[in-house]
Tab-separated table of C-alpha atoms in Angstrom:
chain	number	residue	atom	x	y	z
Z	1	UNK	CA	-20.113	88.491	-2.963
Z	2	UNK	CA	-18.448	88.231	-6.349
Z	3	UNK	CA	-17.367	90.630	-9.069
Z	4	UNK	CA	-19.461	89.710	-12.112
Z	5	UNK	CA	-20.034	90.778	-15.704
Z	6	UNK	CA	-23.164	90.312	-17.782
Z	7	UNK	CA	-23.135	90.634	-21.578
Z	8	UNK	CA	-26.473	91.301	-23.279
Z	9	UNK	CA	-29.163	93.572	-21.884
Z	10	UNK	CA	-32.141	92.178	-23.770
Z	11	UNK	CA	-35.488	91.139	-22.310
Z	12	UNK	CA	-33.752	88.249	-20.526
Z	13	UNK	CA	-30.320	89.590	-19.640
Z	14	UNK	CA	-31.505	92.920	-18.238
Z	15	UNK	CA	-33.566	91.413	-15.385
Z	16	UNK	CA	-31.156	88.503	-14.854
Z	17	UNK	CA	-28.307	90.927	-14.232
Z	18	UNK	CA	-30.660	92.888	-11.998
Z	19	UNK	CA	-31.158	89.885	-9.734
Z	20	UNK	CA	-27.383	89.474	-9.420
Z	21	UNK	CA	-27.040	93.110	-8.351
Z	22	UNK	CA	-29.966	92.791	-5.942
Z	23	UNK	CA	-28.128	89.937	-4.194
Z	24	UNK	CA	-25.220	92.270	-3.513
Z	25	UNK	CA	-22.840	91.270	-6.299
Z	26	UNK	CA	-20.667	93.878	-8.031
Z	27	UNK	CA	-22.002	93.742	-11.624
Z	28	UNK	CA	-20.645	95.338	-14.790
Z	29	UNK	CA	-22.832	95.070	-17.881
Z	30	UNK	CA	-22.283	95.330	-21.627
Z	31	UNK	CA	-24.771	95.765	-24.443
Z	32	UNK	CA	-24.210	96.370	-28.141
Z	33	UNK	CA	-26.343	99.498	-27.767
Z	34	UNK	CA	-24.457	101.250	-24.972
Z	35	UNK	CA	-27.472	103.313	-23.881
Z	36	UNK	CA	-29.184	100.115	-22.712
Z	37	UNK	CA	-26.193	99.257	-20.519
Z	38	UNK	CA	-26.198	102.793	-19.128
Z	39	UNK	CA	-29.905	102.510	-18.362
Z	40	UNK	CA	-29.299	99.277	-16.451
Z	41	UNK	CA	-26.419	100.762	-14.455
Z	42	UNK	CA	-28.539	103.778	-13.521
Z	43	UNK	CA	-31.368	101.548	-12.354
Z	44	UNK	CA	-29.320	98.930	-10.513
Z	45	UNK	CA	-26.220	100.797	-9.416
Z	46	UNK	CA	-23.730	98.749	-11.402
Z	47	UNK	CA	-21.257	99.766	-14.086
Z	48	UNK	CA	-21.702	99.997	-17.868
Z	49	UNK	CA	-18.828	98.924	-20.122
Z	50	UNK	CA	-18.300	99.787	-23.783
Z	51	UNK	CA	-16.797	96.433	-24.828
Z	52	UNK	CA	-17.144	92.835	-23.624
Z	53	UNK	CA	-13.435	92.863	-22.792
Z	54	UNK	CA	-13.842	95.909	-20.574
Z	55	UNK	CA	-16.832	94.349	-18.816
Z	56	UNK	CA	-14.956	91.094	-18.199
Z	57	UNK	CA	-11.798	92.594	-16.753
Z	58	UNK	CA	-11.502	91.659	-13.097
Z	59	UNK	CA	-14.701	89.569	-13.115
Z	60	UNK	CA	-14.812	86.216	-11.348
Z	61	UNK	CA	-17.700	85.056	-13.555
Z	62	UNK	CA	-18.831	86.460	-16.889
Z	63	UNK	CA	-22.427	85.752	-17.942
Z	64	UNK	CA	-23.859	86.203	-21.426
Z	65	UNK	CA	-27.342	86.100	-22.916
Z	66	UNK	CA	-27.287	87.292	-26.516
Z	67	UNK	CA	-29.002	86.299	-29.774
Z	68	UNK	CA	-27.420	83.395	-31.636
Z	69	UNK	CA	-24.154	81.574	-32.384
Z	70	UNK	CA	-22.603	84.495	-34.259
Z	71	UNK	CA	-23.683	87.014	-31.618
Z	72	UNK	CA	-22.086	84.845	-28.957
Z	73	UNK	CA	-18.821	84.527	-30.871
Z	74	UNK	CA	-18.765	88.318	-31.318
Z	75	UNK	CA	-18.848	88.967	-27.555
Z	76	UNK	CA	-16.499	86.122	-26.608
Z	77	UNK	CA	-13.721	86.163	-29.221
Z	78	UNK	CA	-11.406	88.789	-30.685
Z	79	UNK	CA	-9.423	91.668	-29.232
Z	80	UNK	CA	-12.536	93.234	-27.680
Z	81	UNK	CA	-14.120	89.902	-26.691
Z	82	UNK	CA	-14.690	88.781	-23.130
Z	83	UNK	CA	-11.985	86.104	-23.142
Z	84	UNK	CA	-9.386	88.790	-23.900
Z	85	UNK	CA	-10.235	90.436	-20.595
Z	86	UNK	CA	-10.586	87.338	-18.412
Z	87	UNK	CA	-7.922	85.930	-16.104
Z	88	UNK	CA	-6.939	82.302	-15.560
Z	89	UNK	CA	-9.290	80.495	-13.207
Z	90	UNK	CA	-12.340	82.616	-14.001
Z	91	UNK	CA	-15.519	81.219	-15.588
Z	92	UNK	CA	-17.708	82.116	-18.555
Z	93	UNK	CA	-21.378	81.116	-18.285
Z	94	UNK	CA	-23.434	81.329	-21.470
Z	95	UNK	CA	-27.226	81.579	-21.135
Z	96	UNK	CA	-27.792	82.093	-24.880
Z	97	UNK	CA	-29.692	79.356	-26.705
Z	98	UNK	CA	-27.141	78.233	-29.285
Z	99	UNK	CA	-25.979	75.114	-31.082
Z	100	UNK	CA	-24.103	72.544	-29.034
Z	101	UNK	CA	-21.310	72.923	-31.595
Z	102	UNK	CA	-20.548	76.531	-30.678
Z	103	UNK	CA	-20.686	75.683	-26.974
Z	104	UNK	CA	-17.994	73.046	-27.450
Z	105	UNK	CA	-15.981	75.343	-29.740
Z	106	UNK	CA	-15.907	78.227	-27.266
Z	107	UNK	CA	-15.310	75.944	-24.300
Z	108	UNK	CA	-12.192	74.646	-26.030
Z	109	UNK	CA	-10.937	78.199	-26.659
Z	110	UNK	CA	-11.629	79.104	-23.033
Z	111	UNK	CA	-9.849	75.985	-21.792
Z	112	UNK	CA	-6.740	76.927	-23.794
Z	113	UNK	CA	-6.625	80.069	-21.625
Z	114	UNK	CA	-7.371	78.078	-18.451
Z	115	UNK	CA	-10.823	79.650	-18.198
Z	116	UNK	CA	-13.885	77.572	-17.301
Z	117	UNK	CA	-16.958	77.478	-19.543
Z	118	UNK	CA	-20.529	76.410	-18.812
Z	119	UNK	CA	-23.256	76.350	-21.479
Z	120	UNK	CA	-26.408	77.182	-19.557
Z	121	UNK	CA	-29.487	77.945	-21.690
Z	122	UNK	CA	-32.638	78.902	-19.820
Z	123	UNK	CA	-36.361	78.266	-19.986
Z	124	UNK	CA	-39.106	80.395	-18.468
Z	125	UNK	CA	-39.218	83.371	-20.804
Z	126	UNK	CA	-39.230	87.040	-19.933
Z	127	UNK	CA	-41.559	86.531	-16.966
Z	128	UNK	CA	-39.238	83.883	-15.552
Z	129	UNK	CA	-36.273	86.207	-15.901
Z	130	UNK	CA	-38.101	89.105	-14.269
Z	131	UNK	CA	-39.350	86.971	-11.384
Z	132	UNK	CA	-36.091	85.083	-10.867
Z	133	UNK	CA	-37.813	81.807	-11.697
Z	134	UNK	CA	-35.827	80.473	-14.643
Z	135	UNK	CA	-34.964	76.846	-15.271
Z	136	UNK	CA	-31.297	76.502	-16.218
Z	137	UNK	CA	-29.852	73.432	-17.953
Z	138	UNK	CA	-26.064	73.258	-17.909
Z	139	UNK	CA	-23.232	71.534	-19.712
Z	140	UNK	CA	-19.628	71.353	-18.498
Z	141	UNK	CA	-17.471	69.729	-15.837
Z	142	UNK	CA	-18.705	69.214	-12.286
Z	143	UNK	CA	-16.009	71.276	-10.587
Z	144	UNK	CA	-16.680	74.370	-12.704
Z	145	UNK	CA	-20.430	73.951	-12.327
Z	146	UNK	CA	-20.161	73.726	-8.547
Z	147	UNK	CA	-18.401	77.088	-8.502
Z	148	UNK	CA	-21.206	78.918	-10.337
Z	149	UNK	CA	-24.396	77.140	-9.249
Z	150	UNK	CA	-25.150	79.348	-6.253
Z	151	UNK	CA	-24.675	82.510	-8.329
Z	152	UNK	CA	-26.951	81.224	-11.102
Z	153	UNK	CA	-29.555	80.534	-8.449
Z	154	UNK	CA	-29.898	84.310	-7.960
Z	155	UNK	CA	-32.298	84.224	-10.932
Z	156	UNK	CA	-33.231	80.534	-11.158
Z	157	UNK	CA	-35.760	78.276	-9.485
Z	158	UNK	CA	-34.005	75.194	-10.864
Z	159	UNK	CA	-30.445	74.653	-12.074
Z	160	UNK	CA	-28.933	71.301	-13.029
Z	161	UNK	CA	-25.785	69.969	-14.681
Z	162	UNK	CA	-26.925	67.736	-17.553
Z	163	UNK	CA	-23.576	66.404	-18.706
Z	164	UNK	CA	-20.431	67.446	-20.517
Z	165	UNK	CA	-19.987	70.543	-22.670
Z	166	UNK	CA	-22.981	71.033	-24.967
Z	167	UNK	CA	-25.367	68.948	-22.857
Z	168	UNK	CA	-27.138	72.087	-21.648
Z	169	UNK	CA	-27.830	73.183	-25.210
Z	170	UNK	CA	-28.999	69.698	-26.199
Z	171	UNK	CA	-31.408	69.683	-23.245
Z	172	UNK	CA	-32.756	73.078	-24.315
Z	173	UNK	CA	-33.407	71.585	-27.760
Z	174	UNK	CA	-35.540	68.896	-26.119
Z	175	UNK	CA	-37.402	71.679	-24.297
Z	176	UNK	CA	-38.179	73.486	-27.562
Z	177	UNK	CA	-39.257	70.279	-29.311
Z	178	UNK	CA	-41.789	69.633	-26.544
Z	179	UNK	CA	-43.072	73.211	-26.569
Z	180	UNK	CA	-43.531	73.322	-30.350
Z	181	UNK	CA	-45.825	70.318	-30.510
Z	182	UNK	CA	-47.684	71.298	-27.355
Z	183	UNK	CA	-48.480	74.842	-28.509
Z	184	UNK	CA	-49.743	73.590	-31.855
Z	185	UNK	CA	-51.980	71.066	-30.085
Z	186	UNK	CA	-53.292	73.734	-27.720
Z	187	UNK	CA	-53.954	76.070	-30.649
Z	188	UNK	CA	-55.930	73.415	-32.478
Z	189	UNK	CA	-57.886	72.577	-29.331
Z	190	UNK	CA	-58.876	76.187	-28.643
Z	191	UNK	CA	-59.684	76.743	-32.320
Z	192	UNK	CA	-61.874	73.633	-32.297
Z	193	UNK	CA	-63.658	74.806	-29.130
Z	194	UNK	CA	-64.490	78.150	-30.727
Z	195	UNK	CA	-65.709	76.549	-33.957
Z	196	UNK	CA	-67.859	74.154	-31.933
Z	197	UNK	CA	-69.546	77.076	-30.148
Z	198	UNK	CA	-68.180	76.169	-26.719
Z	199	UNK	CA	-67.260	78.613	-23.956
Z	200	UNK	CA	-63.489	78.580	-24.362
Z	201	UNK	CA	-62.744	79.744	-20.825
Z	202	UNK	CA	-64.986	77.043	-19.407
Z	203	UNK	CA	-63.252	74.461	-21.559
Z	204	UNK	CA	-59.864	75.624	-20.288
Z	205	UNK	CA	-61.045	75.521	-16.686
Z	206	UNK	CA	-62.209	71.937	-17.010
Z	207	UNK	CA	-59.483	70.336	-19.091
Z	208	UNK	CA	-56.620	72.138	-17.332
Z	209	UNK	CA	-57.441	70.071	-14.250
Z	210	UNK	CA	-56.963	66.825	-16.150
Z	211	UNK	CA	-54.325	65.140	-18.286
Z	212	UNK	CA	-54.328	67.965	-20.860
Z	213	UNK	CA	-53.119	70.551	-18.348
Z	214	UNK	CA	-49.786	72.297	-19.002
Z	215	UNK	CA	-47.858	75.510	-18.375
Z	216	UNK	CA	-48.824	76.679	-21.841
Z	217	UNK	CA	-52.505	76.074	-21.167
Z	218	UNK	CA	-52.365	77.854	-17.810
Z	219	UNK	CA	-50.384	80.853	-19.036
Z	220	UNK	CA	-51.407	81.186	-22.681
Z	221	UNK	CA	-54.833	79.579	-23.091
Z	222	UNK	CA	-56.889	82.645	-22.180
Z	223	UNK	CA	-54.801	85.070	-24.227
Z	224	UNK	CA	-55.046	82.754	-27.218
Z	225	UNK	CA	-58.838	82.830	-26.963
Z	226	UNK	CA	-58.663	86.651	-26.823
Z	227	UNK	CA	-56.352	86.796	-29.852
Z	228	UNK	CA	-53.657	88.558	-27.807
Z	229	UNK	CA	-50.051	87.886	-28.828
Z	230	UNK	CA	-48.105	91.133	-28.333
Z	231	UNK	CA	-45.902	89.725	-25.551
Z	232	UNK	CA	-43.864	86.718	-24.548
Z	233	UNK	CA	-41.324	84.638	-26.477
Z	234	UNK	CA	-41.132	85.871	-30.062
Z	235	UNK	CA	-41.793	83.645	-33.057
Z	236	UNK	CA	-38.524	84.852	-34.632
Z	237	UNK	CA	-36.578	83.475	-31.688
Z	238	UNK	CA	-38.518	80.211	-31.669
Z	239	UNK	CA	-37.729	79.693	-35.352
Z	240	UNK	CA	-34.056	80.315	-34.575
Z	241	UNK	CA	-34.226	77.674	-31.849
Z	242	UNK	CA	-36.097	75.171	-34.011
Z	243	UNK	CA	-33.541	75.665	-36.768
Z	244	UNK	CA	-30.862	74.609	-34.286
Z	245	UNK	CA	-32.991	71.595	-33.321
Z	246	UNK	CA	-33.503	70.503	-36.919
Z	247	UNK	CA	-29.798	70.845	-37.721
Z	248	UNK	CA	-28.872	68.750	-34.686
Z	249	UNK	CA	-31.526	66.143	-35.516
Z	250	UNK	CA	-30.093	65.896	-39.018
Z	251	UNK	CA	-26.678	65.231	-37.476
Z	252	UNK	CA	-27.724	62.702	-34.837
Z	253	UNK	CA	-30.450	60.908	-36.809
Z	254	UNK	CA	-33.354	61.833	-34.522
Z	255	UNK	CA	-36.813	61.808	-36.120
Z	256	UNK	CA	-38.706	65.026	-35.321
Z	257	UNK	CA	-41.522	65.267	-37.911
Z	258	UNK	CA	-43.909	67.293	-35.725
Z	259	UNK	CA	-41.176	69.797	-34.896
Z	260	UNK	CA	-40.336	70.210	-38.582
Z	261	UNK	CA	-44.018	70.776	-39.405
Z	262	UNK	CA	-44.551	73.322	-36.622
Z	263	UNK	CA	-41.412	75.147	-37.743
Z	264	UNK	CA	-43.103	75.595	-41.122
Z	265	UNK	CA	-46.243	76.848	-39.372
Z	266	UNK	CA	-44.146	79.463	-37.561
Z	267	UNK	CA	-42.819	80.450	-40.975
Z	268	UNK	CA	-46.428	81.126	-41.978
Z	269	UNK	CA	-46.863	83.325	-38.895
Z	270	UNK	CA	-43.775	85.306	-39.875
Z	271	UNK	CA	-45.274	85.864	-43.334
Z	272	UNK	CA	-48.360	87.224	-41.572
Z	273	UNK	CA	-46.143	89.850	-39.934
Z	274	UNK	CA	-45.999	88.004	-36.630
Z	275	UNK	CA	-42.282	87.619	-36.137
Z	276	UNK	CA	-42.466	89.446	-32.804
Z	277	UNK	CA	-45.711	87.815	-31.663
Z	278	UNK	CA	-45.643	85.259	-28.861
Z	279	UNK	CA	-45.234	81.629	-29.887
Z	280	UNK	CA	-48.881	80.991	-28.957
Z	281	UNK	CA	-49.792	82.962	-32.110
Z	282	UNK	CA	-49.996	79.622	-33.925
Z	283	UNK	CA	-53.663	80.022	-32.956
Z	284	UNK	CA	-53.996	83.072	-35.223
Z	285	UNK	CA	-52.641	81.095	-38.166
Z	286	UNK	CA	-55.602	78.685	-37.897
Z	287	UNK	CA	-58.027	81.577	-38.324
């Protein structure tokens, strides 16, 4: 059993850290709002720290799952940042969805202190985090990855090293590209079914067994038909992720016209007041 730290007690980090504690690890947590860290420690028997540095002191592995590039820098760097409290030979694992650029930047800073760094964004949403069924895509060197894989598996159903530093974040971008187009297609299909006077649930039951079937259809199709969106992965976060995708595509020359269009559609949803709605709320925009 290892001594661990987890930075970020949001809808993902809170249950992820819980799985680590449930496996018997000694876990110290940090959250910008200290009361959330205290709540976690009361529930799971770990320790709450008031700064990332305090949380990281003595930890073999420090995990993070925060908001964006700047949020990540704020918990990693500086006098109160995690790296200031970490010893040589320890490892920082970042589960935040960020740019590949910041992953490489922070990995270089960590390496200068002889600390390992793995960028490890996740897919599976809040339900995946709560059920310990996340998919984790990692970037970094093989030796460092091998040292953290079994610990990551406390909350993952699949974990794989995709390449060097930043490769995990690039893989997550591919994930978000695929989701964006798929959810828009599913929204249009369900909207069409309703306009055509079909039984939407019957349509889902039939086509989900064929080539159109997907995780989104299985888990979001019925709620889309019911106009229910107060759950799941928020539109605000998806727009953040798609912004990262579009910036990277601009840099590497990839053509992602559907992604760019769906990003604009999510902007429309935000204007409707749906920034915290689930990404499947593209359906509501069509109405």
